[in-house]
Amino acid sequence: MHFLPIEFIGAIRAEFPPRFLEEFISERSELEVFGRDATRDIAPNPSAVVFPRTTEEVSKLLRLCSAHNVSVVPSGGRTGLAGGAVAANGELVLSLEKMRAIGEVDVVARTVRVEAGAITEAVHRHCEKHGLTWPVDFASKGSSQVGGNIATNAGGVRVIRYGLTRQWVLGLQVVLANGDILELNGALEKNNTGPDLRQLFIGSEGVFGVITAATLKLAPVPPPASVFLLGLSSIDAVLSLFRELRRAPLTISAFEFFTDRCAARVSRHRRLEQPLSTPTPYYVLLELEAIEFSDVEPLLQSLFEKELIVDGTFAQHAAQAAALWSLRESISESLSATGRPHKNDIALPIAELESFCIKLEKLIETQYPGWELCLFGHIGDGNLHVNIMKPDALTEHEFCEHTARVDHAIFALVAEHGGSISAEHGIGLLKKDYLRYSRSPQELALFRAIKRVFDSKNILNPGKIIDL
Amino acid sequence: MKILVPIKRVADPDNANKLKISSDAKVDTTGLEWKPNPFDEYAVETALRLTENGANTKARVGEVVVVMFGPKEAESTLRAALATGADRAIRIDANDADLDGDVVAQGLKAIVDKEKPDLVLLGKQTVDSDSNQVAQLVAEYLGWPQATFAATIRSEGDKALHVGREVDGGTLHLKVTLPAVVSVDLRIVAPKSVRSAHTAEGHAYPDGVRFAALMAIMAAKKKPLVEEKLSDLVPGATRKIEYTSFALPPARAAGIKVKSVQELVQKLKAEAKVL
Ligand SMILES: Cc1cc2nc3c(=O)[nH]c(=O)nc-3n(C[C@H](O)[C@H](O)[C@H](O)COP(=O)(O)OP(=O)(O)OC[C@H]3O[C@@H](n4cnc5c(N)ncnc54)[C@H](O)[C@@H]3O)c2cc1C
């Protein structure tokens, strides 16, 4: 149990309304909830949790934290998969939960101003009424926050069509460790006035500043898409299929893949049935921007003839499309609910995927003989989620030792193929030791220097991404 | 066994928030997405299960004919049923506005007279109007035995069906001699609800309605789909039911925040009058 300095508490009592301390959480069980994200690798141990209501309160709080050397973990929806929001060393958790206002949609500029704690899905619903959407979309959208999405530069299932979160943030309001409030870029699409500081905060996992509000760029809600589930016999076939589709005159809005092992865990946990009658080891969930089935028929016919696809189905209406999507979207949750996955989230240049996958399969066969590998991901973006399930016979400790060893081998392979050790989940605490596989020593030195500029006392999410 | 399955398309209930009311208090269907009535999808699934060996769902033992009363653009719903395994389709050209349960039942009787199926299998009701009339009316017009709200069906060759009907507090079992009319309920698509004479005892289907295989979707384009005219089947058909108006549920009043338990109790007493 960690305690906050008594002088700090005194200063808070003097400067904040009584409500602020009343809402303070110091109950152990609740601390554990607020002290961690979706990962379970590192035990949470925060000193307290606070819920500011305004940007001014965040500013005042951070100024006091700086003065009293109190470390702070910015906390969003706590769905992160890298341990970025884990408070393991007695930090104060700054939850954005109470700052969740969503402003009027500007339908002409196609923008909306939101507070950082707004839930991703709530923003979708709010904008949908105007035929617009914020195209950041993934399975955890019902809990994740806009601030967390921006702090992790989140990806998801629409990246192939819309790109990362970074593309959909126009303006940012950020509070620095010393309490300074920055308004970056307003609501401008174009603003060529020198380096764009806003970009430094997108994907910075809370180490440079606390995001308190953002002006989001919106896209028109696409018409109902055409959704296919395809069964394939090899990873080569998955990649060949992707190549064929990319050459065709189609707009792919999702190209997601998963293996039969993922599907088996999903049907065990969610009781979802496999819709295809022929079992295959690989599945692709393909979404195309509205087409007539007859438009793709010749292509599908040729894919069957080339034996690239073994079996498949096409959603005949929206409810079937949703059922197919849930097979893919349930995977992450089902793996955690039915076992203990060790997660890696890697990215490769598309051109390298094939040779990388062959080597990865070999590596896994030799390093994890007989272990259950659950592979899935946004393969259309070169993004693979490599999940190894803990065998029952191993203790948690033995499992972690083993996976840590193999991770080095996997990441060396990733580096060799010009890939990244974290495609979209971030670095946080979990991937910190491996960052050097993706970033050069010069880059890391620059990163440390920039961190000192923004947060000289190292109170903002200390120990995340890299150690100073 | 030859089975006739009427199907209807309904506005997707998941899009209920898009429902608009026209100035004359009728449902305005522009911009709505369509899907097959779920109970009709269950009826198609049931018909497929009754005309196959569960171990080989690609070969049909018997014939499934799907029928729809509706405009040309609703044909995609019939094609979807053909893709899941139905053999033939008939569309009786009609506008929704000219139909009610009785007109549909009379039209179905005319189709049955021509097609001579062993069984007319229907969803118990459509989810847009909840009328729950067509199965009963068509059985009356045909003078055939009927079993409504079937939760289980076991077929005894082409002669009779054993039907389990879910009723309050239990299941009512009855045997209907074919030809007959049967309407199905939700649980008919559970893994062991339906068994044909060709399917091994104990066979379990995947829960729910089958998805159409891509190959079958492509093949379905070549399956026969014929068009009939409502006026040929039911000369001078007129609706017996006119609905006068349709109203959306009243909007919920905004909630309020109370500052204390005392205030809550006071409001529950004085304003909500529930204490
Ligand atoms: C089932 C599931 C599926 C997922 N799928 C995807 C996916 O497809 N793609 C993907 O990219 N991610 C995915 N994720 C990971 C996660 O949902 C995203 O990283 C999400 O953007 C995190 O948002 P959050 O609000 O939960 O952030 P948190 O987990 O609370 O925090 C994440 C990081 O951001 C920092 N942070 C949070 N809020 C702020 C703020 N206001 N200011 C500054 N820093 C802040 C935290 O300190 C932490 O470092 C998935 C997670 C789950 C559980």
Coordinates of C-alpha atoms in Angstrom, one line a residue, chain A residues 163-390:
Chain A
G163 CA -6.1 4.7 -41.4
L164 CA -5.2 5.0 -37.7
T165 CA -6.7 7.3 -35.1
R166 CA -4.1 9.9 -36.0
Q167 CA -5.9 10.7 -39.3
W168 CA -9.1 11.6 -37.4
V169 CA -7.9 14.1 -34.9
L170 CA -7.9 17.8 -35.8
G171 CA -7.4 19.6 -32.6
L172 CA -6.1 18.6 -29.2
Q173 CA -6.2 20.1 -25.8
V174 CA -3.4 18.9 -23.6
V175 CA -2.3 19.6 -20.0
L176 CA 1.5 19.4 -19.4
A177 CA 3.1 18.1 -16.2
N178 CA 3.6 21.7 -14.9
G179 CA -0.1 22.5 -15.4
D180 CA 0.3 24.4 -18.7
I181 CA -2.7 24.0 -20.9
L182 CA -2.0 23.7 -24.7
E183 CA -4.6 24.2 -27.5
L184 CA -3.1 22.5 -30.5
N185 CA -4.3 23.1 -34.0
G186 CA -7.8 24.3 -33.1
A187 CA -10.2 22.7 -35.6
L188 CA -8.1 23.2 -38.7
E189 CA -7.8 20.8 -41.5
K190 CA -4.9 22.9 -42.9
N191 CA -2.4 24.7 -40.7
N192 CA 1.1 24.8 -42.1
T193 CA 2.8 26.9 -39.5
G194 CA 5.8 24.8 -38.7
P195 CA 6.1 21.4 -36.9
D196 CA 2.8 20.0 -35.7
L197 CA 3.1 19.5 -32.0
R198 CA -0.3 17.8 -31.9
Q199 CA 1.3 14.7 -33.5
L200 CA 3.7 14.3 -30.6
F201 CA 0.9 13.6 -28.2
I202 CA -0.9 11.2 -30.5
G203 CA 0.4 7.7 -29.6
S204 CA 2.4 9.0 -26.6
E205 CA 0.7 6.8 -24.1
G206 CA 0.3 9.6 -21.5
V207 CA 4.0 10.3 -21.0
F208 CA 4.1 13.8 -22.6
G209 CA 0.8 15.2 -21.3
V210 CA -2.8 14.5 -20.3
I211 CA -5.2 14.9 -23.2
T212 CA -8.4 16.6 -21.9
A213 CA -10.3 17.4 -25.1
A214 CA -10.1 16.9 -28.8
T215 CA -11.8 18.1 -32.0
L216 CA -12.4 14.9 -34.0
K217 CA -12.7 14.7 -37.8
L218 CA -15.7 12.7 -39.0
A219 CA -16.5 10.7 -42.1
P220 CA -19.9 9.9 -43.7
V221 CA -21.4 6.7 -42.4
P222 CA -20.7 4.2 -45.2
P223 CA -23.7 2.4 -46.7
P224 CA -24.2 -1.1 -45.4
A225 CA -21.2 -3.2 -46.5
S226 CA -21.0 -6.6 -48.0
V227 CA -19.6 -9.1 -45.6
F228 CA -18.1 -12.5 -46.5
L229 CA -16.6 -15.3 -44.3
L230 CA -14.2 -17.4 -46.3
G231 CA -12.5 -20.7 -45.4
L232 CA -9.0 -21.2 -46.6
S233 CA -6.5 -24.1 -46.3
S234 CA -3.2 -22.2 -45.7
I235 CA -1.7 -18.9 -44.7
D236 CA -0.3 -18.7 -48.3
A237 CA -3.8 -18.9 -49.6
V238 CA -4.8 -16.0 -47.2
L239 CA -2.1 -13.8 -48.6
S240 CA -2.7 -14.8 -52.2
L241 CA -6.4 -14.0 -51.7
F242 CA -5.4 -10.6 -50.4
R243 CA -3.2 -10.0 -53.4
E244 CA -6.0 -11.0 -55.8
L245 CA -8.6 -8.7 -54.0
R246 CA -6.2 -5.8 -54.0
R247 CA -5.8 -6.0 -57.7
A248 CA -9.6 -6.1 -58.3
P249 CA -11.6 -2.9 -58.7
L250 CA -13.1 -3.1 -55.2
T251 CA -13.0 -1.0 -52.0
I252 CA -11.9 -3.4 -49.2
S253 CA -13.2 -2.0 -45.9
A254 CA -11.9 -5.0 -43.8
F255 CA -9.7 -7.9 -44.3
E256 CA -9.4 -9.8 -41.1
F257 CA -8.1 -13.3 -40.6
F258 CA -8.2 -15.9 -37.8
T259 CA -7.3 -19.5 -37.4
D260 CA -9.6 -22.5 -36.5
R261 CA -8.1 -22.4 -33.0
C262 CA -9.4 -18.9 -32.4
A263 CA -12.8 -20.0 -33.8
A264 CA -12.9 -23.0 -31.5
R265 CA -12.3 -20.8 -28.4
V266 CA -15.0 -18.3 -29.6
S267 CA -17.6 -21.1 -30.0
R268 CA -16.6 -22.5 -26.6
H269 CA -16.9 -19.1 -24.8
R270 CA -19.6 -17.3 -26.7
R271 CA -21.4 -20.4 -28.1
L272 CA -21.2 -19.0 -31.6
E273 CA -21.6 -21.5 -34.4
Q274 CA -19.2 -21.8 -37.3
P275 CA -21.4 -20.9 -40.3
L276 CA -19.3 -22.8 -42.9
S277 CA -19.9 -26.5 -43.3
T278 CA -16.4 -27.4 -44.5
P279 CA -13.8 -27.0 -41.7
T280 CA -10.7 -25.2 -42.7
P281 CA -7.6 -24.1 -40.7
Y282 CA -7.8 -20.4 -41.7
Y283 CA -10.7 -18.0 -42.0
V284 CA -10.9 -14.5 -43.6
L285 CA -13.6 -12.0 -42.8
L286 CA -13.8 -9.8 -45.8
E287 CA -15.9 -6.6 -46.0
L288 CA -16.4 -4.8 -49.2
E289 CA -17.9 -1.4 -49.6
A290 CA -21.5 -2.0 -50.9
I291 CA -21.5 -4.1 -54.1
E292 CA -24.0 -6.2 -55.9
F293 CA -23.2 -9.9 -55.4
S294 CA -23.2 -10.4 -59.1
D295 CA -20.3 -7.8 -59.4
V296 CA -17.9 -10.1 -57.5
E297 CA -19.3 -13.4 -58.8
P298 CA -16.7 -13.9 -61.6
L299 CA -13.9 -13.1 -59.2
L300 CA -15.3 -15.5 -56.5
Q301 CA -15.7 -18.2 -59.2
S302 CA -12.1 -17.8 -60.2
L303 CA -10.9 -17.9 -56.5
F304 CA -12.7 -21.2 -56.1
E305 CA -11.2 -22.6 -59.3
K306 CA -7.7 -21.6 -58.2
E307 CA -8.6 -23.4 -54.9
L308 CA -7.7 -20.2 -53.0
I309 CA -11.0 -20.5 -51.1
V310 CA -12.4 -23.8 -50.0
D311 CA -15.7 -22.6 -48.6
G312 CA -17.4 -19.4 -47.8
T313 CA -20.6 -17.5 -47.1
F314 CA -22.0 -14.1 -47.8
A315 CA -24.2 -12.2 -45.3
Q316 CA -27.7 -11.9 -46.9
H317 CA -28.8 -9.1 -44.5
A318 CA -27.6 -6.9 -41.7
A319 CA -28.2 -9.4 -38.9
Q320 CA -26.2 -12.1 -40.7
A321 CA -23.4 -9.5 -41.3
A322 CA -23.4 -8.8 -37.5
A323 CA -23.2 -12.5 -36.7
L324 CA -20.2 -12.9 -39.0
W325 CA -18.5 -9.9 -37.5
S326 CA -19.0 -11.2 -34.0
L327 CA -17.0 -14.3 -34.8
R328 CA -14.0 -12.0 -35.4
E329 CA -14.7 -9.4 -32.7
S330 CA -15.1 -11.9 -29.9
I331 CA -11.7 -13.5 -30.3
S332 CA -9.7 -11.3 -28.0
E333 CA -12.3 -11.6 -25.2
S334 CA -12.8 -15.3 -25.7
L335 CA -9.1 -16.1 -25.6
S336 CA -8.8 -14.4 -22.2
A337 CA -12.1 -15.9 -20.9
T338 CA -11.0 -19.5 -21.8
G339 CA -7.3 -19.4 -20.9
R340 CA -4.3 -17.3 -20.3
P341 CA -2.9 -15.8 -23.6
H342 CA 0.5 -14.2 -24.0
K343 CA -0.1 -11.5 -26.6
N344 CA 2.1 -10.1 -29.3
D345 CA 0.9 -7.5 -31.8
I346 CA 3.3 -7.2 -34.7
A347 CA 3.3 -5.4 -38.0
L348 CA 5.1 -6.3 -41.2
P349 CA 5.4 -4.7 -44.6
I350 CA 2.8 -6.5 -46.7
A351 CA 5.5 -7.6 -49.1
E352 CA 7.3 -9.4 -46.3
L353 CA 4.3 -11.2 -44.8
E354 CA 4.7 -14.4 -46.7
S355 CA 8.4 -15.1 -45.9
F356 CA 7.9 -13.8 -42.4
C357 CA 5.0 -16.1 -41.7
I358 CA 6.9 -19.2 -42.9
K359 CA 9.7 -18.4 -40.6
L360 CA 7.4 -17.6 -37.7
E361 CA 5.6 -20.9 -38.1
K362 CA 9.0 -22.7 -37.9
L363 CA 10.1 -20.7 -34.9
I364 CA 6.9 -21.4 -33.1
E365 CA 7.0 -25.1 -33.9
T366 CA 10.6 -25.4 -32.4
Q367 CA 10.2 -23.0 -29.5
Y368 CA 6.6 -23.8 -28.4
P369 CA 6.3 -27.5 -29.5
G370 CA 2.8 -28.6 -29.0
W371 CA 1.6 -25.3 -27.4
E372 CA -1.6 -23.7 -28.7
L373 CA -1.0 -20.8 -31.0
C374 CA -4.0 -18.6 -31.7
L375 CA -3.2 -16.4 -34.7
F376 CA -5.5 -13.6 -35.9
G377 CA -5.3 -10.0 -36.9
H378 CA -5.8 -7.2 -39.4
I379 CA -3.8 -8.9 -42.0
G380 CA -4.8 -6.4 -44.6
D381 CA -2.7 -3.8 -42.7
G382 CA 0.2 -6.3 -42.2
N383 CA -0.8 -6.6 -38.6
L384 CA -0.7 -10.1 -36.9
H385 CA -1.9 -10.8 -33.3
V386 CA 0.3 -13.7 -32.2
N387 CA -1.3 -15.3 -29.1
I388 CA 0.3 -18.2 -27.2
M389 CA -1.9 -19.9 -24.7
K390 CA -0.4 -21.0 -21.4

